[in-house]
PDB file of C-alpha atoms in Angstrom:
ATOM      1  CA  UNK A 430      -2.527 -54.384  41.465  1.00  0.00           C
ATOM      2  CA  UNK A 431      -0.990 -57.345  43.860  1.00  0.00           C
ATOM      3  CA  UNK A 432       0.194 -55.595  47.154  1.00  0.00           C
ATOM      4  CA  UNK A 433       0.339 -55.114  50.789  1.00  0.00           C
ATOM      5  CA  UNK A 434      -0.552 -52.203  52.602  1.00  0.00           C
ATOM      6  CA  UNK A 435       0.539 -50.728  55.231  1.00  0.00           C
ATOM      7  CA  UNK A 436      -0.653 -47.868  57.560  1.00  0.00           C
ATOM      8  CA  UNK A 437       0.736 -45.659  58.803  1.00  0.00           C
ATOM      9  CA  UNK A 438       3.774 -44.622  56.754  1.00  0.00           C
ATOM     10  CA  UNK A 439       5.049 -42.865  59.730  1.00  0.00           C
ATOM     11  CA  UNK A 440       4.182 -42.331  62.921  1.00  0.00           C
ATOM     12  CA  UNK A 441       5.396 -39.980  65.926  1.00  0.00           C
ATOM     13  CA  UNK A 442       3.807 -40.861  69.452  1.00  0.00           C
ATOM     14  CA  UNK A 443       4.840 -41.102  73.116  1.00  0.00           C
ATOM     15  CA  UNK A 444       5.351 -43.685  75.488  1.00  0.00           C
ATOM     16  CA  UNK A 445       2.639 -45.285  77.049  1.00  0.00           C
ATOM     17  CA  UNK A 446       0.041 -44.310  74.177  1.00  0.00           C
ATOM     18  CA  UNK A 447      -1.561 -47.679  72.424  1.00  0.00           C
ATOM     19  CA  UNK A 448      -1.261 -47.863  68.671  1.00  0.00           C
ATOM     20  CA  UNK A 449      -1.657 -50.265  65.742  1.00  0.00           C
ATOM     21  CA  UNK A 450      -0.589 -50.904  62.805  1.00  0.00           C
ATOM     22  CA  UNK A 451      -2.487 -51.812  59.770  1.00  0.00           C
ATOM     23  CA  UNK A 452      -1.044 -54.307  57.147  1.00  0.00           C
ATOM     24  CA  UNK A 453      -3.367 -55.470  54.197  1.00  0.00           C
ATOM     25  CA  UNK A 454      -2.462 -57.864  51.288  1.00  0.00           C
ATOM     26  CA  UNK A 455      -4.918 -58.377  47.967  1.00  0.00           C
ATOM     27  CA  UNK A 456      -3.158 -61.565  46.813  1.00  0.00           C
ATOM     28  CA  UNK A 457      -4.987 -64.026  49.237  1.00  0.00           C
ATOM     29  CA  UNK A 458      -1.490 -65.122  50.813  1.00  0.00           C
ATOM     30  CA  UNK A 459      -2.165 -67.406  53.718  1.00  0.00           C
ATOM     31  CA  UNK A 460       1.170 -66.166  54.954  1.00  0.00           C
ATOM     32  CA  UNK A 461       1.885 -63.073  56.760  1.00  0.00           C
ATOM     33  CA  UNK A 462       4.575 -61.337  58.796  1.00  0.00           C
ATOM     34  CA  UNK A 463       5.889 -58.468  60.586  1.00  0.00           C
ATOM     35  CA  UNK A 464       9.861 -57.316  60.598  1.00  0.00           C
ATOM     36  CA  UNK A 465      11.125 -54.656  62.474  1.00  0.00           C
ATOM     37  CA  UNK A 466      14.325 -53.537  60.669  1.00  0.00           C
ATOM     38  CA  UNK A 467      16.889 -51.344  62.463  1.00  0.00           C
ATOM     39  CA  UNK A 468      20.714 -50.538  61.485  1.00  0.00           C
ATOM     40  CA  UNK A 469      23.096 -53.416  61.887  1.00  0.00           C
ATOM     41  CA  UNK A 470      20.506 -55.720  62.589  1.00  0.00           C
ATOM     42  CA  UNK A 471      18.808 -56.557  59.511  1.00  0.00           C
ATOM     43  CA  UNK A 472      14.967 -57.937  59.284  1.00  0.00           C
ATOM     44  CA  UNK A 473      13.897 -59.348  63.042  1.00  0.00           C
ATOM     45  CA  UNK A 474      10.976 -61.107  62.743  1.00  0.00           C
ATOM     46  CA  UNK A 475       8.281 -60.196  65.112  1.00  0.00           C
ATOM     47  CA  UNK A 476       5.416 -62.655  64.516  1.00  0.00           C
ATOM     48  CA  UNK A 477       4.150 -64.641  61.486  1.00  0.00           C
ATOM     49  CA  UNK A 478       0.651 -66.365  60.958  1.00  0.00           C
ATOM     50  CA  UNK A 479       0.289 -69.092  59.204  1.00  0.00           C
ATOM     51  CA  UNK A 480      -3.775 -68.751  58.268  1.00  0.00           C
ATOM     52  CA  UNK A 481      -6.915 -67.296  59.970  1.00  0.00           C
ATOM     53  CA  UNK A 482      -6.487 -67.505  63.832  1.00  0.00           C
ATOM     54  CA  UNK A 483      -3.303 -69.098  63.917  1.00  0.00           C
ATOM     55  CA  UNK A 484      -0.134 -66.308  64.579  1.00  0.00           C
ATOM     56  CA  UNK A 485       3.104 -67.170  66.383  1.00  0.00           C
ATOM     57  CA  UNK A 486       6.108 -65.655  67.760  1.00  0.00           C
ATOM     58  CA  UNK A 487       9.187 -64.783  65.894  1.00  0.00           C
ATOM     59  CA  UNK A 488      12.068 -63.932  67.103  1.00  0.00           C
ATOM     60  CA  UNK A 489      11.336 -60.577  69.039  1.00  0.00           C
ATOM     61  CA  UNK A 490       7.424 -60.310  70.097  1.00  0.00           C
ATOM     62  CA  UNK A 491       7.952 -58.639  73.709  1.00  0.00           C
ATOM     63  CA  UNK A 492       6.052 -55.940  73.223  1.00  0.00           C
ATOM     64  CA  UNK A 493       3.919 -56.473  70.274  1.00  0.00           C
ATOM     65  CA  UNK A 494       0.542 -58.159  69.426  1.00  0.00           C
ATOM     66  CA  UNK A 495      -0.940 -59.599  66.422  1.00  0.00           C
ATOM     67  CA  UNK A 496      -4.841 -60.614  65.424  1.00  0.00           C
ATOM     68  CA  UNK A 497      -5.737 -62.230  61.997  1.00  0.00           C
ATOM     69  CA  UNK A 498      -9.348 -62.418  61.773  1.00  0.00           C
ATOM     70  CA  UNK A 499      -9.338 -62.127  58.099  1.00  0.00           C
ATOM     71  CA  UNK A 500      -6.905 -63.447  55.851  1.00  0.00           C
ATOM     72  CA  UNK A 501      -6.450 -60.479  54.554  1.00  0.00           C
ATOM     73  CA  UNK A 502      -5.891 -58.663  57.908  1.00  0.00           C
ATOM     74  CA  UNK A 503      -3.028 -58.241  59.941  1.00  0.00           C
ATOM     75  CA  UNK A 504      -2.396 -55.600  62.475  1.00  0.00           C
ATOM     76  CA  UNK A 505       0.436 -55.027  64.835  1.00  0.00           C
ATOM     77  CA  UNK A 506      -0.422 -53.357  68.288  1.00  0.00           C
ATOM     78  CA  UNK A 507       1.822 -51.802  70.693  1.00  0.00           C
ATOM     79  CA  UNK A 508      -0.556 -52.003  73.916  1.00  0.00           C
ATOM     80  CA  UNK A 509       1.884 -49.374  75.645  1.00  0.00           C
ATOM     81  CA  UNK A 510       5.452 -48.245  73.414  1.00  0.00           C
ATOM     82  CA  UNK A 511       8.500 -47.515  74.489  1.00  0.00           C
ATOM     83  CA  UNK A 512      11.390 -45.923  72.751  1.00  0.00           C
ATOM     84  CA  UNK A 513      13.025 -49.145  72.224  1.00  0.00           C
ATOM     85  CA  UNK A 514      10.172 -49.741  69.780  1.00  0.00           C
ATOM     86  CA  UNK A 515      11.540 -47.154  67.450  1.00  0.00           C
ATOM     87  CA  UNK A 516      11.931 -48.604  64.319  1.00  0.00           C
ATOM     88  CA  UNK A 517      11.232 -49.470  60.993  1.00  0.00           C
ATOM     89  CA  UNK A 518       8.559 -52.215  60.560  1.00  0.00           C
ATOM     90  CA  UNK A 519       7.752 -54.528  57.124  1.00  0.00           C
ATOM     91  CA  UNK A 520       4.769 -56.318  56.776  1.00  0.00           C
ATOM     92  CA  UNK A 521       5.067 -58.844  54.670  1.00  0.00           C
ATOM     93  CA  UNK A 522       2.850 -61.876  52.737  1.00  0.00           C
ATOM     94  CA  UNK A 523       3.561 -65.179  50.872  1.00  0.00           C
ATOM     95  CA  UNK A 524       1.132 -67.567  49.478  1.00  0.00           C
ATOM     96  CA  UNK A 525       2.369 -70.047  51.680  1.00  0.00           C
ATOM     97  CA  UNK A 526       4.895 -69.582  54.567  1.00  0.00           C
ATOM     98  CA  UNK A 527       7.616 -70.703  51.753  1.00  0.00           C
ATOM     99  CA  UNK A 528       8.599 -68.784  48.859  1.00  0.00           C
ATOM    100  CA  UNK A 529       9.231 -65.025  47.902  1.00  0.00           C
ATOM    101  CA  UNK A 530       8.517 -62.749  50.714  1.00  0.00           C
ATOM    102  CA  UNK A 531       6.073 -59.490  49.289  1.00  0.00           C
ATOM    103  CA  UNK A 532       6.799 -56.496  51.713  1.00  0.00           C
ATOM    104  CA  UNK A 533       4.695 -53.540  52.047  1.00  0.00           C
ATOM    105  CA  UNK A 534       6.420 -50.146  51.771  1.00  0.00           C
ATOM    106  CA  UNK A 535       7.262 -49.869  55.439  1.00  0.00           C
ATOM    107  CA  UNK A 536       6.065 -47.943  58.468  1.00  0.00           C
ATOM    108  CA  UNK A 537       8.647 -45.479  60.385  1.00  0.00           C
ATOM    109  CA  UNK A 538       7.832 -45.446  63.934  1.00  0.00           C
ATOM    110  CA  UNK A 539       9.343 -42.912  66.402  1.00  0.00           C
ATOM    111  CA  UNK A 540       8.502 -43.777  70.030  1.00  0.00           C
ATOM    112  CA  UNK A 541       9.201 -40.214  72.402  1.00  0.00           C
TER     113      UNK A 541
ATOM    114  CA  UNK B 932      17.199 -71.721  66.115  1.00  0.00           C
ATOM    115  CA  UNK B 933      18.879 -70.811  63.356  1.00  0.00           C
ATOM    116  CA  UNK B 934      21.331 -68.144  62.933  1.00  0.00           C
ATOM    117  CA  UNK B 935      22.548 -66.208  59.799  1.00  0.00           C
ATOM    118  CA  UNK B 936      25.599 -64.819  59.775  1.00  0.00           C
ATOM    119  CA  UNK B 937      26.331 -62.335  56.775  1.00  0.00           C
ATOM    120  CA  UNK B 938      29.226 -60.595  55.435  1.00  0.00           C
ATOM    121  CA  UNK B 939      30.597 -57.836  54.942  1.00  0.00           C
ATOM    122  CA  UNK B 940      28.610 -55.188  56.337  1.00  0.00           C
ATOM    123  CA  UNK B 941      29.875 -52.595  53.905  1.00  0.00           C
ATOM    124  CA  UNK B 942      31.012 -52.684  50.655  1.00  0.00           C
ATOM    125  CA  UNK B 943      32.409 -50.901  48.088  1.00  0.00           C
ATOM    126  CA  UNK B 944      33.596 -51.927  44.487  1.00  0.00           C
ATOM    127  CA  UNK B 945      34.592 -49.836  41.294  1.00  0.00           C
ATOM    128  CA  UNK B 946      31.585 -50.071  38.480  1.00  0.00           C
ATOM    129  CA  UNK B 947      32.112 -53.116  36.115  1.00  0.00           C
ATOM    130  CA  UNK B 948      33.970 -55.038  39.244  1.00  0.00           C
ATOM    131  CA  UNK B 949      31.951 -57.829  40.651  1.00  0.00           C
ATOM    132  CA  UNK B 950      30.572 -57.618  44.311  1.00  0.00           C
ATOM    133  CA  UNK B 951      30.561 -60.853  46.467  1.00  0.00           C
ATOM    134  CA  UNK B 952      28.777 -61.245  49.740  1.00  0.00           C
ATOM    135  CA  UNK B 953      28.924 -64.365  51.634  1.00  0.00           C
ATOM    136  CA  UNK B 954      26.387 -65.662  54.483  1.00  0.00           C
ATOM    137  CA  UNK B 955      26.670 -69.198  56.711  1.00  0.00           C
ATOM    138  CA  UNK B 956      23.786 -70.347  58.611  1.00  0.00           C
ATOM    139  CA  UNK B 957      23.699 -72.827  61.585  1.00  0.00           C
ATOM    140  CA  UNK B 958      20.485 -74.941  61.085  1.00  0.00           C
ATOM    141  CA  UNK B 959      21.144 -77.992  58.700  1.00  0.00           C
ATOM    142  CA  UNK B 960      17.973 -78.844  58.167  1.00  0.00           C
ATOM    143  CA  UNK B 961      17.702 -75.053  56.335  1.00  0.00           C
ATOM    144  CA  UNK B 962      16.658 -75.600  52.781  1.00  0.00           C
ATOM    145  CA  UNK B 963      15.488 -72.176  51.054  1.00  0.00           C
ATOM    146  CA  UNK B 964      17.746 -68.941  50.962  1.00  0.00           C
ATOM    147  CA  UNK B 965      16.626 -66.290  49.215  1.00  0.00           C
ATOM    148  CA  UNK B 966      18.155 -62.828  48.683  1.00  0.00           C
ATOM    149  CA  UNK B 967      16.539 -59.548  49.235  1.00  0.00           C
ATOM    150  CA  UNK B 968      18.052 -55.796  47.709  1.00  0.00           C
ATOM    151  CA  UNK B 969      16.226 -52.947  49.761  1.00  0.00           C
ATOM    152  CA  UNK B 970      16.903 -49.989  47.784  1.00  0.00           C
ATOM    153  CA  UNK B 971      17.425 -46.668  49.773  1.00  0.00           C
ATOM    154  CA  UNK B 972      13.969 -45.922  51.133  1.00  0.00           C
ATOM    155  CA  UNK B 973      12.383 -48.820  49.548  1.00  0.00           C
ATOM    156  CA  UNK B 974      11.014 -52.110  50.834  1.00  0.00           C
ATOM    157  CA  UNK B 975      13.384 -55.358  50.505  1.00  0.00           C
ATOM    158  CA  UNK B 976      12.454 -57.497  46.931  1.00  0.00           C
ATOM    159  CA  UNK B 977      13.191 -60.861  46.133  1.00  0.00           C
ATOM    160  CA  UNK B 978      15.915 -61.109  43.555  1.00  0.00           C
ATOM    161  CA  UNK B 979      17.284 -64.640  43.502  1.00  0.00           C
ATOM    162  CA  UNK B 980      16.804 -67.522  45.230  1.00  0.00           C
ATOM    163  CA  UNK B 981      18.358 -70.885  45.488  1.00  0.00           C
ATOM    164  CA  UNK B 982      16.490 -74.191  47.237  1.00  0.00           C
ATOM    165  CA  UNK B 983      19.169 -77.225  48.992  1.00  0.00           C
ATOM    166  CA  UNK B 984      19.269 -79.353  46.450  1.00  0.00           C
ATOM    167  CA  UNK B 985      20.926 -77.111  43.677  1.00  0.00           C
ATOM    168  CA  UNK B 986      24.488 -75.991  44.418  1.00  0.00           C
ATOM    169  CA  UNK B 987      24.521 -72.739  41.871  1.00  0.00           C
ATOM    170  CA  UNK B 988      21.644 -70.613  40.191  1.00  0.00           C
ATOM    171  CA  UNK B 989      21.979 -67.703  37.703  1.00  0.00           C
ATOM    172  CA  UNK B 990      19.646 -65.083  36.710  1.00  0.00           C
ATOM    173  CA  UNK B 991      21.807 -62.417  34.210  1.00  0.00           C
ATOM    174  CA  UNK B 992      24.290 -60.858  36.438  1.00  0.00           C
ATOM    175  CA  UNK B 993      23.318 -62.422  39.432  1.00  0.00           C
ATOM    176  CA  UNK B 994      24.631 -66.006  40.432  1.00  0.00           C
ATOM    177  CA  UNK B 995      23.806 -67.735  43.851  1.00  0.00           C
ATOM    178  CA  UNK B 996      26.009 -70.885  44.898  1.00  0.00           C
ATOM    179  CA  UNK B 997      25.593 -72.795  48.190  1.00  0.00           C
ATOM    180  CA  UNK B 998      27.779 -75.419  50.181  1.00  0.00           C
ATOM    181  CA  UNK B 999      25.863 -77.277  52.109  1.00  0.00           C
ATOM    182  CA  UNK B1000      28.359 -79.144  53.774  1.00  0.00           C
ATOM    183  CA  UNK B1001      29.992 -76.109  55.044  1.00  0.00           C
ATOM    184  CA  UNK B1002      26.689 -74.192  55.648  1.00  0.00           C
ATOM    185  CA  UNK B1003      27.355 -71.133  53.681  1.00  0.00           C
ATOM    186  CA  UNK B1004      25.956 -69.539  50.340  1.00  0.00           C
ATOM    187  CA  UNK B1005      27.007 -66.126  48.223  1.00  0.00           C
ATOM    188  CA  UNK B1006      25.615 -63.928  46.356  1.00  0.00           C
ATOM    189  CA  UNK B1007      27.958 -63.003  42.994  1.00  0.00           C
ATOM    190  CA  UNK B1008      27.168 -59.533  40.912  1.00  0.00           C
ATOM    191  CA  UNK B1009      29.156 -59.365  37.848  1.00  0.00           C
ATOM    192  CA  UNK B1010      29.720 -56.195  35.889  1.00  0.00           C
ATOM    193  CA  UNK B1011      28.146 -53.757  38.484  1.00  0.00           C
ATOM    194  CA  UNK B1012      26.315 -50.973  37.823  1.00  0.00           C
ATOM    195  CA  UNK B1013      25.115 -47.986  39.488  1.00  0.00           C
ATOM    196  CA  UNK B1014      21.676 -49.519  40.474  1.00  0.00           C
ATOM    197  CA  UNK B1015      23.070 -52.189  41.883  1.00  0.00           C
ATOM    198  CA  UNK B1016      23.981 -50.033  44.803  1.00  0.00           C
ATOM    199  CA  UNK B1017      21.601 -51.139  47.789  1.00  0.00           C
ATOM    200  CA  UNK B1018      21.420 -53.025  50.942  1.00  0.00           C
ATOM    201  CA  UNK B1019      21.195 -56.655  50.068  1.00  0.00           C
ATOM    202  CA  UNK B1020      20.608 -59.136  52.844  1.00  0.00           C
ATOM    203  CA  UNK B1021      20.640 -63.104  52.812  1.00  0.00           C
ATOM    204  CA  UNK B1022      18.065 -65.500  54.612  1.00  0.00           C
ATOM    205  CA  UNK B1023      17.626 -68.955  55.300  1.00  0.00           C
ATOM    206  CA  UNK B1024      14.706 -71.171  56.512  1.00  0.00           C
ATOM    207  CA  UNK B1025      12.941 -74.489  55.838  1.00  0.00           C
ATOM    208  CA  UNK B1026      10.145 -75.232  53.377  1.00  0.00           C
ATOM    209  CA  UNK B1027       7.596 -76.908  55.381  1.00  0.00           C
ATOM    210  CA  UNK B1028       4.075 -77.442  55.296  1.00  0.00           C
ATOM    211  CA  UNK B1029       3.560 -75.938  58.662  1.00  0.00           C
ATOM    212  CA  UNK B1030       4.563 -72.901  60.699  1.00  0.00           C
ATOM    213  CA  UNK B1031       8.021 -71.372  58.827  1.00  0.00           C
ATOM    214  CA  UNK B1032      10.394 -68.912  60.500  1.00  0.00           C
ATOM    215  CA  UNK B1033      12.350 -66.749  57.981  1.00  0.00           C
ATOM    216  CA  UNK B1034      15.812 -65.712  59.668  1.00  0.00           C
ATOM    217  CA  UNK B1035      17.714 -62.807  58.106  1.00  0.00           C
ATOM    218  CA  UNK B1036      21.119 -61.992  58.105  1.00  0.00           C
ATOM    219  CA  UNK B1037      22.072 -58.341  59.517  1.00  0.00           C
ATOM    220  CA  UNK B1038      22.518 -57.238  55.669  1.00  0.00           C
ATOM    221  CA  UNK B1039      25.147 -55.792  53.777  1.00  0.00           C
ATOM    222  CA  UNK B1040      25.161 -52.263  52.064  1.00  0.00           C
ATOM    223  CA  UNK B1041      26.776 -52.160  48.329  1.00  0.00           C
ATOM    224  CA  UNK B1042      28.302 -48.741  46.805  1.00  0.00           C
ATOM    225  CA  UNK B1043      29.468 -48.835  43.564  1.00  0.00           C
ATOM    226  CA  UNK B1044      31.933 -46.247  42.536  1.00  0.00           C
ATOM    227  CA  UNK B1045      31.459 -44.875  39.582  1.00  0.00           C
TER     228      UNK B1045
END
């Protein structure tokens, strides 16, 4: 079954303590993202890659870091949360950058 | 960059009414907006999209029409139903063969009274 992965689903932590977030896709997109979503905002994008080794910043990275190794791979790390960083966050994949978006079901974050 | 703009934030409509939400963008060079319905708890899905150089698309009882001079696009729901209640949020970007940024608009949430 075509999908993307996510893991966690939901996460409580504290401030300060590292974490990442795992975000898989079977369809062998070269496109991947990460959204945060939070009320009255809509879908901010965090940062996108394009391929293997090449990510970029969307429109709200402070905070956040990305790796793709693998195409498949994509992982968001917090190197030290804050609250501010509690949220709900997409990953998402598309064959090519253009095109329908595929999410994955979502991870809840709560940042103490 | 560009900005989407989407409204309104709420909305409700009596079942069998049609629903109409309405998003502008500022980047001209946009060329792709697509339009996502994140059921409660769900993750956001593609239901329609519509590409620059077509000014109206239909899929059942979902239509899409964009003005590109004015730099806005809808999305029409005719005959609602009960499942059509969700958050639905409008996007824009540009279809290029290198690095893409997908801007969403803040989203709107549909209620359909029964």
């Amino acid at each position: 079954e075509a999908q993307v992965t996510q893991n966690p689903r939901y996460l409580i932590t504290v401030t300060g303590k590292k974490l990442t977030v795992t975000c898989s896709q079977n369809m062998n997109h070269e496109y991947m993202s990460w959204y945060r979503q939070d009320p009255g905002l809509g879908l901010r994008q965090i940062y996108y890659s394009m391929n293997v080794e090449v990510t970029d910043k969307g429109d709200v990275p402070e905070g956040y870091k990305v790796s793709r190794k693998e195409k498949r791979n994509f992982p968001l790390i917090l190197e030290s949360p804050s609250p501010n960083q509690t949220s709900l966050y997409f990953c998402a994949s598309s064959p090519q950058g253009c095109g329908e978006l595929f999410f994955g079901e979502g991870s809840r974050l709560t940042v103490l | 960059g560009e900005n989407v703009e989407q409204h309104p934030s709420t909305l409700s409509v009596q079942e069998g009414d049609s629903a109409v939400i309405k998003c502008t963008y500022s980047d001209s060079a946009s060329n792709y907006f697509p339009w996502y319905k994140q059921e409660l708890g769900k993750r956001p899905q593609l239901i329609i999209d519509i590409r620059s150089n077509v000014g109206e698309k239909k899929d059942q009882r979902i239509a899409v029409t964009l003005n590109k001079t004015a730099k806005h696009f809808s999305l029409h729901i005719t005959e609602t139903q009960p499942e059509d209640s969700a958050v639905y949020f409008c996007a824009a970007s540009k279809e290029v063969s290198s690095a893409s940024k997908i801007i969403f608009g803040s989203g709107t949430r549909l209620s359909i009274r029964p």
